[in-house]
C-alpha cells in the first residue's frame, strides 16, 4: 500500500510539473520511460530542489535562490560505484545587490540591481556508496547560459515602485565549467531506500562567469539541495 501511495503521489506531482513549459519535456520523459527502462543496472530519476548562488569577486553582492529541476540517470558499475550523467534544464544563478551594468539612478531613487542568470547544466558524476544510505559524488559539469538579465528596482519621481529588466547576456560567458562535489542520503522509508535521495551539492567554479573584465571577475559559487526520485524496480 505504501509503495502504491508513493508512486501515485509522484505521478500526480510530475503531471503538475508537466503543465509548466519549463518542466514539460523532462517530466514527460520520466513519466513515459521511467519505469519501462528501470533495471538493476540502469534507471532514471527526477530531481527537484533549490540553488543558492552568488558571484564572489563582485562588489556589494548577495546570494540569490531559485528552483532547480531536471533528470538524472543511474548506471551501475559495481556494488560501490555508479556513473550519473544528468540533464538539468532549469538551473538559475546570479546575485543580488550588485553594481549595475547599466545605471538607472538618474530616473530611479533608492535603486538596487540584481543579476538573474539561467543555465542548462550537464554534470557527469561518479558516485561511491559508503553503505546502503550514505554516498558521495564528484565530476565535471558543463553549463550553457540561456539568459542573463539585469533587474533594476527603484522608485519613480511620483513614488511608484518599478522593476526595469533588460538582457545583459553578452556580458556573461555562454559556457561555464564547474566541478560539483556531492554528499547524499537515501531515505529508507521510501520504496525500500531506493525511492528518494536527499542530496547536498556544491559547485566549484573552474571557468569565469563574466565576459567583460570591466564588470569584474567571478568563477561563481552555487550550493544545491534537492530531492531525487528514482524510477527503479524493487522487490514486491
mmCIF file of C-alpha atoms in Angstrom:
data_model
loop_
_atom_site.group_PDB
_atom_site.id
_atom_site.type_symbol
_atom_site.label_atom_id
_atom_site.label_comp_id
_atom_site.label_asym_id
_atom_site.label_seq_id
_atom_site.Cartn_x
_atom_site.Cartn_y
_atom_site.Cartn_z
ATOM 1 C CA UNK A 1 0.000 0.000 0.000
ATOM 2 C CA UNK A 2 2.809 2.409 0.910
ATOM 3 C CA UNK A 3 4.555 1.766 -2.404
ATOM 4 C CA UNK A 4 1.342 2.384 -4.374
ATOM 5 C CA UNK A 5 0.673 5.609 -2.440
ATOM 6 C CA UNK A 6 4.198 6.943 -3.020
ATOM 7 C CA UNK A 7 4.029 6.132 -6.706
ATOM 8 C CA UNK A 8 0.638 7.851 -7.018
ATOM 9 C CA UNK A 9 1.928 10.996 -5.278
ATOM 10 C CA UNK A 10 4.993 11.065 -7.530
ATOM 11 C CA UNK A 11 2.813 10.626 -10.643
ATOM 12 C CA UNK A 12 0.487 13.484 -9.666
ATOM 13 C CA UNK A 13 3.485 15.654 -8.825
ATOM 14 C CA UNK A 14 5.063 15.035 -12.226
ATOM 15 C CA UNK A 15 1.785 15.651 -14.028
ATOM 16 C CA UNK A 16 1.545 19.053 -12.328
ATOM 17 C CA UNK A 17 5.105 19.832 -13.398
ATOM 18 C CA UNK A 18 4.349 18.744 -16.945
ATOM 19 C CA UNK A 19 1.773 21.541 -17.212
ATOM 20 C CA UNK A 20 4.570 24.100 -16.830
ATOM 21 C CA UNK A 21 6.509 24.649 -20.090
ATOM 22 C CA UNK A 22 9.884 24.828 -18.330
ATOM 23 C CA UNK A 23 9.400 21.347 -16.892
ATOM 24 C CA UNK A 24 7.294 19.618 -19.529
ATOM 25 C CA UNK A 25 9.831 17.725 -21.617
ATOM 26 C CA UNK A 26 11.886 16.344 -18.731
ATOM 27 C CA UNK A 27 8.819 15.415 -16.670
ATOM 28 C CA UNK A 28 7.103 13.651 -19.565
ATOM 29 C CA UNK A 29 10.247 11.684 -20.426
ATOM 30 C CA UNK A 30 10.402 10.424 -16.847
ATOM 31 C CA UNK A 31 6.689 9.574 -16.776
ATOM 32 C CA UNK A 32 6.732 7.705 -20.082
ATOM 33 C CA UNK A 33 10.050 5.894 -19.848
ATOM 34 C CA UNK A 34 10.972 5.877 -16.151
ATOM 35 C CA UNK A 35 9.504 2.539 -15.091
ATOM 36 C CA UNK A 36 9.866 0.982 -18.543
ATOM 37 C CA UNK A 37 13.655 1.268 -18.697
ATOM 38 C CA UNK A 38 14.338 0.685 -14.990
ATOM 39 C CA UNK A 39 16.605 -2.225 -14.157
ATOM 40 C CA UNK A 40 19.171 -3.180 -11.550
ATOM 41 C CA UNK A 41 21.926 -1.536 -13.605
ATOM 42 C CA UNK A 42 20.113 1.488 -15.038
ATOM 43 C CA UNK A 43 17.320 3.855 -14.094
ATOM 44 C CA UNK A 44 16.157 7.466 -14.441
ATOM 45 C CA UNK A 45 15.365 9.956 -11.706
ATOM 46 C CA UNK A 46 13.528 13.266 -11.398
ATOM 47 C CA UNK A 47 15.435 15.856 -9.342
ATOM 48 C CA UNK A 48 13.849 18.905 -7.733
ATOM 49 C CA UNK A 49 15.329 21.388 -5.275
ATOM 50 C CA UNK A 50 16.934 24.787 -4.813
ATOM 51 C CA UNK A 51 20.015 26.667 -5.997
ATOM 52 C CA UNK A 52 21.652 29.133 -3.607
ATOM 53 C CA UNK A 53 24.197 31.072 -5.634
ATOM 54 C CA UNK A 54 26.346 34.181 -5.693
ATOM 55 C CA UNK A 55 29.095 35.800 -7.745
ATOM 56 C CA UNK A 56 32.131 36.152 -5.439
ATOM 57 C CA UNK A 57 34.501 38.823 -6.694
ATOM 58 C CA UNK A 58 31.810 41.400 -7.447
ATOM 59 C CA UNK A 59 31.341 44.264 -5.025
ATOM 60 C CA UNK A 60 28.238 44.612 -2.859
ATOM 61 C CA UNK A 61 26.749 41.332 -3.969
ATOM 62 C CA UNK A 62 24.452 38.963 -2.057
ATOM 63 C CA UNK A 63 23.275 35.432 -2.777
ATOM 64 C CA UNK A 64 20.146 34.525 -4.721
ATOM 65 C CA UNK A 65 17.872 31.493 -4.665
ATOM 66 C CA UNK A 66 15.907 29.669 -7.343
ATOM 67 C CA UNK A 67 14.155 26.413 -8.266
ATOM 68 C CA UNK A 68 16.431 23.641 -9.588
ATOM 69 C CA UNK A 69 14.980 20.864 -11.761
ATOM 70 C CA UNK A 70 15.978 18.118 -14.181
ATOM 71 C CA UNK A 71 16.647 14.454 -14.907
ATOM 72 C CA UNK A 72 19.317 12.128 -13.585
ATOM 73 C CA UNK A 73 20.495 8.709 -14.681
ATOM 74 C CA UNK A 74 21.995 5.858 -12.692
ATOM 75 C CA UNK A 75 24.425 3.469 -14.398
ATOM 76 C CA UNK A 76 25.701 0.778 -12.036
ATOM 77 C CA UNK A 77 29.396 -0.038 -12.454
ATOM 78 C CA UNK A 78 29.724 -2.380 -9.474
ATOM 79 C CA UNK A 79 28.388 -2.690 -5.924
ATOM 80 C CA UNK A 80 30.116 0.539 -4.818
ATOM 81 C CA UNK A 81 30.493 2.721 -7.912
ATOM 82 C CA UNK A 82 27.942 4.247 -10.276
ATOM 83 C CA UNK A 83 28.043 6.713 -13.178
ATOM 84 C CA UNK A 84 25.471 9.511 -13.012
ATOM 85 C CA UNK A 85 25.074 11.699 -16.122
ATOM 86 C CA UNK A 86 22.386 14.344 -15.615
ATOM 87 C CA UNK A 87 20.408 16.895 -17.612
ATOM 88 C CA UNK A 88 19.184 19.920 -15.655
ATOM 89 C CA UNK A 89 17.297 22.374 -17.927
ATOM 90 C CA UNK A 90 16.390 24.692 -15.054
ATOM 91 C CA UNK A 91 19.357 25.920 -13.008
ATOM 92 C CA UNK A 92 19.082 29.615 -12.031
ATOM 93 C CA UNK A 93 22.052 31.515 -10.645
ATOM 94 C CA UNK A 94 23.082 35.117 -10.174
ATOM 95 C CA UNK A 95 23.489 37.685 -7.404
ATOM 96 C CA UNK A 96 21.545 40.379 -5.584
ATOM 97 C CA UNK A 97 22.531 43.987 -4.786
ATOM 98 C CA UNK A 98 25.271 44.205 -7.398
ATOM 99 C CA UNK A 99 26.863 47.205 -9.065
ATOM 100 C CA UNK A 100 24.986 47.838 -12.330
ATOM 101 C CA UNK A 101 25.993 47.247 -15.913
ATOM 102 C CA UNK A 102 23.513 49.960 -16.925
ATOM 103 C CA UNK A 103 22.836 52.659 -14.322
ATOM 104 C CA UNK A 104 19.267 53.958 -13.798
ATOM 105 C CA UNK A 105 19.966 56.224 -10.831
ATOM 106 C CA UNK A 106 19.124 59.267 -12.982
ATOM 107 C CA UNK A 107 15.487 58.164 -13.264
ATOM 108 C CA UNK A 108 15.014 55.964 -10.162
ATOM 109 C CA UNK A 109 15.650 56.661 -6.497
ATOM 110 C CA UNK A 110 16.684 54.045 -3.912
ATOM 111 C CA UNK A 111 17.570 51.783 -6.823
ATOM 112 C CA UNK A 112 19.081 48.315 -6.397
ATOM 113 C CA UNK A 113 20.355 45.928 -9.075
ATOM 114 C CA UNK A 114 20.218 42.144 -9.457
ATOM 115 C CA UNK A 115 21.671 39.730 -11.995
ATOM 116 C CA UNK A 116 19.412 36.784 -12.901
ATOM 117 C CA UNK A 117 21.228 34.050 -14.844
ATOM 118 C CA UNK A 118 19.656 30.861 -16.173
ATOM 119 C CA UNK A 119 21.642 27.793 -17.239
ATOM 120 C CA UNK A 120 21.232 24.301 -18.588
ATOM 121 C CA UNK A 121 23.541 22.094 -16.504
ATOM 122 C CA UNK A 122 25.039 18.824 -17.752
ATOM 123 C CA UNK A 123 27.010 17.169 -14.928
ATOM 124 C CA UNK A 124 28.631 13.741 -15.263
ATOM 125 C CA UNK A 125 29.322 12.401 -11.776
ATOM 126 C CA UNK A 126 30.948 9.316 -10.339
ATOM 127 C CA UNK A 127 29.198 8.127 -7.178
ATOM 128 C CA UNK A 128 30.615 5.996 -4.378
ATOM 129 C CA UNK A 129 28.389 4.229 -1.842
ATOM 130 C CA UNK A 130 29.737 4.069 1.702
ATOM 131 C CA UNK A 131 26.793 1.898 2.755
ATOM 132 C CA UNK A 132 23.105 1.465 1.917
ATOM 133 C CA UNK A 133 22.282 5.034 2.977
ATOM 134 C CA UNK A 134 25.268 7.336 2.524
ATOM 135 C CA UNK A 135 27.061 8.169 -0.719
ATOM 136 C CA UNK A 136 29.310 10.823 -2.243
ATOM 137 C CA UNK A 137 29.755 12.016 -5.837
ATOM 138 C CA UNK A 138 32.032 14.236 -7.886
ATOM 139 C CA UNK A 139 32.786 15.006 -11.519
ATOM 140 C CA UNK A 140 32.811 17.688 -14.221
ATOM 141 C CA UNK A 141 29.861 19.868 -15.217
ATOM 142 C CA UNK A 142 29.277 21.949 -18.325
ATOM 143 C CA UNK A 143 26.638 24.694 -18.130
ATOM 144 C CA UNK A 144 25.140 26.616 -21.040
ATOM 145 C CA UNK A 145 23.836 30.135 -20.426
ATOM 146 C CA UNK A 146 20.263 30.534 -21.718
ATOM 147 C CA UNK A 147 19.522 34.028 -20.388
ATOM 148 C CA UNK A 148 21.073 36.825 -18.347
ATOM 149 C CA UNK A 149 19.000 39.726 -17.060
ATOM 150 C CA UNK A 150 19.775 42.853 -15.079
ATOM 151 C CA UNK A 151 16.848 43.881 -12.880
ATOM 152 C CA UNK A 152 16.810 47.473 -11.619
ATOM 153 C CA UNK A 153 14.312 48.041 -8.783
ATOM 154 C CA UNK A 154 13.551 51.540 -7.553
ATOM 155 C CA UNK A 155 11.112 54.410 -7.160
ATOM 156 C CA UNK A 156 9.886 56.798 -9.841
ATOM 157 C CA UNK A 157 9.633 60.532 -9.009
ATOM 158 C CA UNK A 158 5.921 60.118 -8.162
ATOM 159 C CA UNK A 159 6.712 57.297 -5.753
ATOM 160 C CA UNK A 160 5.717 54.297 -7.869
ATOM 161 C CA UNK A 161 7.932 51.230 -7.427
ATOM 162 C CA UNK A 162 9.117 49.736 -10.722
ATOM 163 C CA UNK A 163 11.384 46.960 -11.987
ATOM 164 C CA UNK A 164 13.342 47.534 -15.186
ATOM 165 C CA UNK A 165 14.525 44.290 -16.768
ATOM 166 C CA UNK A 166 16.970 44.109 -19.662
ATOM 167 C CA UNK A 167 19.025 41.379 -21.238
ATOM 168 C CA UNK A 168 22.752 41.519 -20.489
ATOM 169 C CA UNK A 169 23.587 38.099 -21.922
ATOM 170 C CA UNK A 170 26.517 39.427 -23.964
ATOM 171 C CA UNK A 171 28.241 40.451 -20.707
ATOM 172 C CA UNK A 172 28.411 36.831 -19.485
ATOM 173 C CA UNK A 173 30.212 33.848 -20.959
ATOM 174 C CA UNK A 174 27.976 31.363 -22.819
ATOM 175 C CA UNK A 175 29.671 28.271 -21.356
ATOM 176 C CA UNK A 176 30.597 27.707 -17.732
ATOM 177 C CA UNK A 177 32.669 24.845 -16.299
ATOM 178 C CA UNK A 178 32.412 23.620 -12.707
ATOM 179 C CA UNK A 179 33.217 20.599 -10.544
ATOM 180 C CA UNK A 180 30.270 19.501 -8.358
ATOM 181 C CA UNK A 181 31.029 17.820 -5.016
ATOM 182 C CA UNK A 182 28.074 15.987 -3.507
ATOM 183 C CA UNK A 183 27.027 14.031 -0.447
ATOM 184 C CA UNK A 184 23.713 12.217 -0.244
ATOM 185 C CA UNK A 185 21.435 10.190 1.944
ATOM 186 C CA UNK A 186 18.932 7.543 0.846
ATOM 187 C CA UNK A 187 15.672 7.574 2.806
ATOM 188 C CA UNK A 188 14.905 4.009 3.876
ATOM 189 C CA UNK A 189 11.178 4.644 4.311
ATOM 190 C CA UNK A 190 10.631 5.444 0.643
ATOM 191 C CA UNK A 191 10.428 2.360 -1.585
ATOM 192 C CA UNK A 192 12.986 0.413 0.459
ATOM 193 C CA UNK A 193 15.588 3.157 0.359
ATOM 194 C CA UNK A 194 15.542 3.470 -3.429
ATOM 195 C CA UNK A 195 12.651 5.874 -3.910
ATOM 196 C CA UNK A 196 14.030 9.185 -2.646
ATOM 197 C CA UNK A 197 17.530 10.518 -2.109
ATOM 198 C CA UNK A 198 18.399 13.805 -0.430
ATOM 199 C CA UNK A 199 21.463 15.435 -1.983
ATOM 200 C CA UNK A 200 23.675 18.355 -0.991
ATOM 201 C CA UNK A 201 25.938 19.629 -3.756
ATOM 202 C CA UNK A 202 28.477 22.416 -4.041
ATOM 203 C CA UNK A 203 29.721 23.507 -7.460
ATOM 204 C CA UNK A 204 33.335 24.663 -7.559
ATOM 205 C CA UNK A 205 33.689 27.103 -10.457
ATOM 206 C CA UNK A 206 36.568 26.381 -12.824
ATOM 207 C CA UNK A 207 35.922 28.985 -15.511
ATOM 208 C CA UNK A 208 34.870 32.630 -15.378
ATOM 209 C CA UNK A 209 31.185 33.581 -15.457
ATOM 210 C CA UNK A 210 31.633 37.182 -16.610
ATOM 211 C CA UNK A 211 32.801 38.044 -20.111
ATOM 212 C CA UNK A 212 33.630 41.726 -19.547
ATOM 213 C CA UNK A 213 36.690 42.408 -17.408
ATOM 214 C CA UNK A 214 35.363 45.917 -16.727
ATOM 215 C CA UNK A 215 32.448 44.365 -14.814
ATOM 216 C CA UNK A 216 34.668 42.192 -12.638
ATOM 217 C CA UNK A 217 35.738 38.586 -12.347
ATOM 218 C CA UNK A 218 33.951 35.686 -10.700
ATOM 219 C CA UNK A 219 34.030 31.917 -11.034
ATOM 220 C CA UNK A 220 30.646 31.677 -9.320
ATOM 221 C CA UNK A 221 29.505 29.879 -6.203
ATOM 222 C CA UNK A 222 26.471 27.582 -6.125
ATOM 223 C CA UNK A 223 25.131 25.385 -3.345
ATOM 224 C CA UNK A 224 22.332 22.990 -4.276
ATOM 225 C CA UNK A 225 19.996 20.993 -2.053
ATOM 226 C CA UNK A 226 17.471 18.751 -3.760
ATOM 227 C CA UNK A 227 15.477 15.536 -3.648
ATOM 228 C CA UNK A 228 15.996 12.857 -6.270
ATOM 229 C CA UNK A 229 13.110 10.491 -7.061
ATOM 230 C CA UNK A 230 14.405 7.413 -8.931
ATOM 231 C CA UNK A 231 12.245 5.222 -11.141
ATOM 232 C CA UNK A 232 13.592 1.813 -10.152
ATOM 233 C CA UNK A 233 12.276 -1.723 -9.871
ATOM 234 C CA UNK A 234 12.150 -3.093 -6.341
ATOM 235 C CA UNK A 235 11.216 -6.464 -4.892
ATOM 236 C CA UNK A 236 7.485 -6.992 -4.498
#
